[in-house]
């Protein structure tokens, strides 16, 4: 049987955080065993809202690659590559842009929210507005049928499916493959500030590379139930990020259930729960941190790995591009 093809990626706008882990990285580590997996460092997409900071984007390519290796993505099993080094991707984007209306682009809910968060107002970079279409190019270029991502990406995959259908119908072809989204049980990890999503550009993230000290400080300062003023007071578990993190990372589910019950009843202080959360996160992050430090000693080796992956990705995407051009009847020579 043919292996399923998986594509996903991250914007090199900062190192990766706990949200990336539960939302997508954990699934990737699993999927690389049974699927043909491509993982993209989306530097071109990062530039859509960081055009004035190409240096930041460049630096973070290595950071993101180190995070991948640290959590267990294996370059022997997963093709890891840099988006801007695959020229077929912007070319596909250009053809796809003609199949989507401006009105449709304006109504993508994630893009709308991000425009607000980034404070663009009316001054939205055109490249940012159309990034869901470049994402459709990324997915279809590799004929991916499975895309493991966080909840914020659902509208992007929906838009990709629409586009694939339109392309295949219009050009009477079957070259493009409809992708399916794979959402993990923790579809959206909240930030340490209690905001709905931990994001690397939102200043509310615990990074996989944070030191023990930084981790301790972030956990201590975490948002909890603002109504829980005295230890004796009953506290709210629902929507309390400290418990969401425990649900996502603690292995002893029975113990967490007990803590929740105690907290809700009253008599359990925030600092007690945070102390346990710190233990849990430290145990989770410690080995990742150690592996990361080892890989970080050899940045040239990591770049070489990216170069090899990028060559493989280039070949795959170029093949699809030729099929697309043929389907459109613009293959001249
Ligand atoms: P930025 O703020 O620059 O957009 P980000 O933290 O949103 O960064 P991305 O690189 O945009 O990270 O997202 C990469 C992948 O990680 C996507 O699949 C996204 O859905 C997932 N992801 C990001 N943040 C979270 C989160 N808090 N919970 C679950 N998944 C997440
Ligand atoms: Mg994002």
XYZ file of C-alpha atoms and ligand atoms in Angstrom:
365
model
C 0.000 0.000 0.000
C 1.204 3.510 -0.777
C 2.226 5.566 2.230
C 0.090 8.574 3.152
C 1.815 11.879 2.469
C 1.977 14.419 5.293
C 2.940 18.079 5.056
C 3.076 20.631 7.793
C 5.376 23.373 9.003
C 6.140 26.338 11.197
C 6.992 29.970 10.677
C 10.550 30.798 11.801
C 9.400 33.799 13.830
C 10.817 32.393 17.077
C 11.722 29.114 18.695
C 8.939 26.554 19.118
C 6.791 26.338 22.223
C 4.585 23.926 24.163
C 1.623 24.780 21.919
C 3.531 23.559 18.894
C 4.363 20.366 20.694
C 0.832 19.362 21.638
C -0.765 20.912 18.556
C 1.452 19.381 15.910
C 4.974 18.180 16.772
C 3.828 15.177 18.813
C 1.718 13.979 15.864
C 4.624 14.455 13.474
C 6.945 12.344 15.594
C 4.312 9.608 15.469
C 3.421 9.989 11.780
C 7.015 9.803 10.556
C 6.950 6.082 11.378
C 4.154 5.230 8.954
C 3.887 8.131 6.474
C 5.970 9.964 3.902
C 6.380 13.204 5.817
C 7.518 16.664 4.710
C 8.086 19.378 7.324
C 8.614 22.900 6.099
C 10.254 25.863 7.770
C 7.977 28.563 6.352
C 10.402 31.470 6.060
C 8.611 33.015 3.065
C 5.360 32.946 4.987
C 7.083 34.502 8.023
C 8.188 37.382 5.813
C 4.556 38.226 5.032
C 4.411 39.982 8.393
C 8.156 40.346 9.058
C 9.353 41.957 5.824
C 11.331 44.471 7.865
C 13.018 41.749 9.914
C 14.568 39.228 7.507
C 17.456 38.796 9.964
C 15.077 37.561 12.657
C 13.485 35.107 10.227
C 16.867 33.810 9.084
C 18.134 33.275 12.640
C 15.028 31.390 13.598
C 15.361 28.901 10.750
C 18.145 27.244 12.741
C 16.232 27.573 16.023
C 13.188 25.830 14.589
C 15.340 23.105 13.027
C 16.994 22.513 16.427
C 13.568 22.228 18.040
C 12.553 19.638 15.451
C 15.598 17.511 16.109
C 15.248 17.943 19.875
C 11.675 16.598 19.977
C 12.608 13.617 17.829
C 11.914 14.436 14.203
C 14.351 12.199 12.381
C 15.749 13.503 9.049
C 16.069 9.873 7.907
C 12.298 9.575 8.153
C 11.077 13.151 7.659
C 12.127 15.517 4.880
C 12.798 18.857 6.576
C 13.205 21.813 4.211
C 13.228 25.601 3.834
C 10.215 27.039 1.998
C 11.887 29.930 0.150
C 14.421 27.545 -1.408
C 11.676 25.709 -3.323
C 10.839 27.913 -6.329
C 7.888 25.795 -7.465
C 5.935 26.992 -4.424
C 5.578 30.681 -5.374
C 4.873 29.676 -8.965
C 2.010 27.423 -7.897
C 0.789 30.204 -5.621
C 0.621 32.550 -8.584
C -1.649 30.213 -10.558
C -3.812 29.422 -7.523
C -4.361 33.104 -6.720
C -6.464 33.380 -9.873
C -8.882 30.812 -8.523
C -9.807 32.632 -5.332
C -11.688 35.880 -4.957
C -10.557 38.847 -2.919
C -13.810 38.631 -1.026
C -13.110 35.014 -0.011
C -9.642 35.980 1.210
C -11.050 38.763 3.356
C -13.343 36.328 5.145
C -10.779 33.807 6.335
C -11.438 33.909 10.113
C -7.843 33.181 11.178
C -6.458 35.875 8.895
C -9.074 38.306 10.216
C -8.088 37.583 13.821
C -4.367 37.835 13.061
C -4.856 41.187 11.323
C -6.424 42.418 14.546
C -3.720 40.896 16.767
C -0.962 42.395 14.656
C -2.642 45.788 14.619
C -2.424 46.141 10.822
C -5.637 48.151 10.570
C -6.102 49.004 6.899
C -2.385 48.550 6.174
C -2.342 44.791 5.684
C 0.570 43.636 3.512
C -0.878 42.059 0.358
C 1.403 39.062 0.845
C -0.107 38.496 4.288
C -3.642 38.629 2.911
C -2.882 35.830 0.467
C -0.773 33.580 2.689
C -3.548 30.958 2.926
C -3.147 30.466 -0.826
C 0.597 30.062 -0.571
C -0.164 27.501 2.123
C -2.455 25.704 -0.332
C 0.496 25.614 -2.736
C 2.747 24.162 -0.016
C 0.281 21.398 0.776
C -0.642 20.483 -2.782
C 2.915 20.669 -4.121
C 3.694 17.563 -2.104
C 0.289 15.941 -2.754
C -0.220 15.780 0.988
C -3.417 14.111 2.122
C -2.857 14.736 5.825
C -1.951 17.999 7.584
C -1.358 17.815 11.364
C -1.908 21.339 12.707
C -3.435 23.355 15.528
C -7.017 24.564 15.465
C -6.130 28.000 14.042
C -5.184 26.270 10.807
C -8.570 24.668 10.086
C -9.735 27.558 7.855
C -6.518 27.246 5.828
C -7.110 23.595 5.096
C -10.731 24.333 4.207
C -9.546 26.942 1.756
C -7.038 24.481 0.311
C -9.772 21.891 -0.226
C -11.935 24.473 -2.037
C -9.037 25.395 -4.226
C -8.148 21.805 -5.088
C -11.745 21.118 -6.094
C -11.895 24.243 -8.199
C -8.589 23.536 -9.917
C -9.395 19.917 -10.671
C -12.864 20.837 -11.958
C -11.772 23.804 -14.042
C -8.851 22.050 -15.700
C -10.556 18.630 -15.821
C -7.780 16.902 -14.007
C -7.022 14.985 -10.861
C -3.479 16.188 -10.267
C -4.197 17.987 -7.020
C -4.958 15.991 -3.886
C -7.549 17.082 -1.313
C -5.936 17.289 2.108
C -7.488 16.348 5.399
C -6.714 18.164 8.617
C -5.475 16.232 11.631
C -6.242 18.010 14.902
C -4.746 16.704 18.143
C -6.635 16.307 21.409
C -5.173 19.649 22.537
C -6.157 21.690 19.507
C -5.198 25.028 20.990
C -2.979 25.472 24.024
C -3.652 28.783 25.816
C -0.879 31.234 26.659
C 0.607 31.720 30.140
C -1.407 34.955 30.207
C -4.657 33.000 29.888
C -5.250 34.227 26.327
C -6.826 31.678 24.033
C -3.675 30.749 22.102
C -0.046 30.426 23.021
C 1.826 32.070 20.163
C 5.475 32.800 19.611
C 4.684 36.336 18.475
C 2.241 36.934 21.343
C 4.721 37.098 24.247
C 2.855 34.383 26.172
C 4.771 31.233 25.305
C 6.834 28.635 27.167
C 9.514 27.691 24.663
C 10.855 24.150 24.329
C 14.296 25.706 24.785
C 13.519 27.715 27.949
C 16.008 27.130 30.791
C 14.796 25.736 34.129
C 14.962 29.242 35.619
C 12.940 30.878 32.862
C 10.426 28.027 33.003
C 10.032 28.461 36.770
C 9.480 32.188 36.393
C 6.862 31.708 33.663
C 4.975 29.061 35.611
C 5.023 31.176 38.775
C 3.601 34.137 36.871
C 0.911 32.143 35.086
C -2.624 33.414 34.883
C -5.071 31.335 36.944
C -8.606 31.914 38.186
C -8.705 35.653 39.029
C -11.622 34.992 41.425
C -9.512 32.589 43.508
C -8.228 35.117 46.038
C -7.807 33.074 49.200
C -6.673 29.468 49.494
C -9.996 28.510 51.126
C -12.034 29.900 48.214
C -13.389 27.467 45.622
C -11.436 27.872 42.377
C -12.385 27.498 38.727
C -10.765 24.626 36.870
C -12.543 25.190 33.567
C -10.569 27.628 31.397
C -7.751 27.766 33.961
C -4.571 27.354 31.893
C -2.671 25.726 34.765
C -5.061 22.784 34.561
C -5.111 22.806 30.773
C -1.325 22.381 30.829
C -1.610 19.609 33.419
C -4.167 17.830 31.225
C -1.796 18.117 28.282
C 1.476 17.140 29.961
C 0.931 15.276 33.253
C 1.026 11.515 32.994
C -0.683 10.822 36.320
C -4.256 11.615 35.258
C -5.745 10.357 38.540
C -3.562 12.729 40.530
C -4.586 15.650 38.295
C -8.247 14.706 38.765
C -7.699 14.836 42.535
C -6.036 18.253 42.297
C -8.908 19.596 40.225
C -11.459 18.346 42.676
C -9.558 19.881 45.616
C -9.091 23.197 43.800
C -12.778 23.411 42.900
C -13.791 22.605 46.479
C -11.405 25.200 47.961
C -8.361 24.734 50.152
C -5.772 24.279 47.423
C -3.668 27.338 46.607
C -2.471 28.344 43.153
C 1.135 28.074 44.251
C 0.640 24.398 45.165
C -0.781 23.552 41.744
C 1.918 25.561 40.014
C 4.620 23.731 41.956
C 3.331 20.431 40.590
C 2.982 21.861 37.088
C 6.585 23.032 37.227
C 7.717 19.511 38.145
C 5.715 18.054 35.276
C 6.996 20.558 32.691
C 10.572 20.319 33.894
C 10.446 16.521 33.533
C 9.036 16.946 30.016
C 11.416 19.682 28.854
C 14.643 18.493 30.463
C 15.507 15.770 27.914
C 14.382 18.005 25.003
C 16.651 20.784 26.266
C 19.601 18.383 26.584
C 19.191 16.993 23.074
C 18.811 20.506 21.694
C 22.077 21.581 23.304
C 23.870 18.646 21.692
C 22.577 19.484 18.200
C 23.290 23.185 18.756
C 26.999 22.376 19.042
C 27.023 21.559 15.316
C 25.004 24.192 13.451
C 26.763 23.338 10.167
C 25.494 19.770 10.484
C 21.963 21.044 10.967
C 22.225 23.333 7.930
C 23.579 20.417 5.886
C 20.566 18.343 6.935
C 18.283 21.203 5.778
C 20.127 21.440 2.477
C 19.614 17.728 1.760
C 15.948 17.916 2.741
C 15.426 20.989 0.603
C 16.870 19.247 -2.454
C 14.431 16.363 -2.021
C 11.526 18.794 -1.527
C 12.516 20.796 -4.616
C 12.364 17.731 -6.801
C 8.956 16.648 -5.475
C 7.383 20.106 -5.825
C 8.855 20.611 -9.303
C 7.231 17.375 -10.450
C 3.801 18.584 -9.277
C 4.366 21.993 -10.851
C 4.965 20.356 -14.244
C 1.763 18.337 -13.874
C -0.113 21.509 -12.948
C 1.238 23.380 -15.957
C 0.356 20.465 -18.188
C -3.177 20.343 -16.749
C -3.536 24.061 -17.477
C -2.106 23.642 -20.966
C 0.748 26.049 -20.386
C 3.537 23.543 -20.887
C 5.176 24.921 -24.022
C 8.501 23.213 -24.606
P 3.199 33.146 15.059
O 2.737 33.855 16.297
O 4.439 33.695 14.468
O 2.095 32.925 14.050
P 2.688 30.546 16.143
O 3.067 30.343 17.567
O 1.257 30.767 15.792
O 3.621 31.710 15.587
P 3.051 28.985 13.767
O 4.406 28.766 13.201
O 2.161 30.000 13.138
O 3.224 29.319 15.329
O 2.250 27.617 13.833
C 2.846 26.364 13.546
C 1.932 25.222 13.905
O 1.760 25.135 15.320
C 0.515 25.353 13.337
O 0.070 24.078 12.986
C -0.287 25.883 14.498
O -1.644 25.543 14.408
C 0.386 25.156 15.659
N 0.232 25.944 16.885
C 0.754 27.162 17.132
N 0.368 27.613 18.338
C -0.420 26.637 18.878
C -1.128 26.479 20.119
N -1.087 27.431 21.041
N -1.832 25.357 20.332
C -1.885 24.367 19.397
N -1.236 24.451 18.204
C -0.510 25.551 17.944
Mg 0.690 31.322 13.748
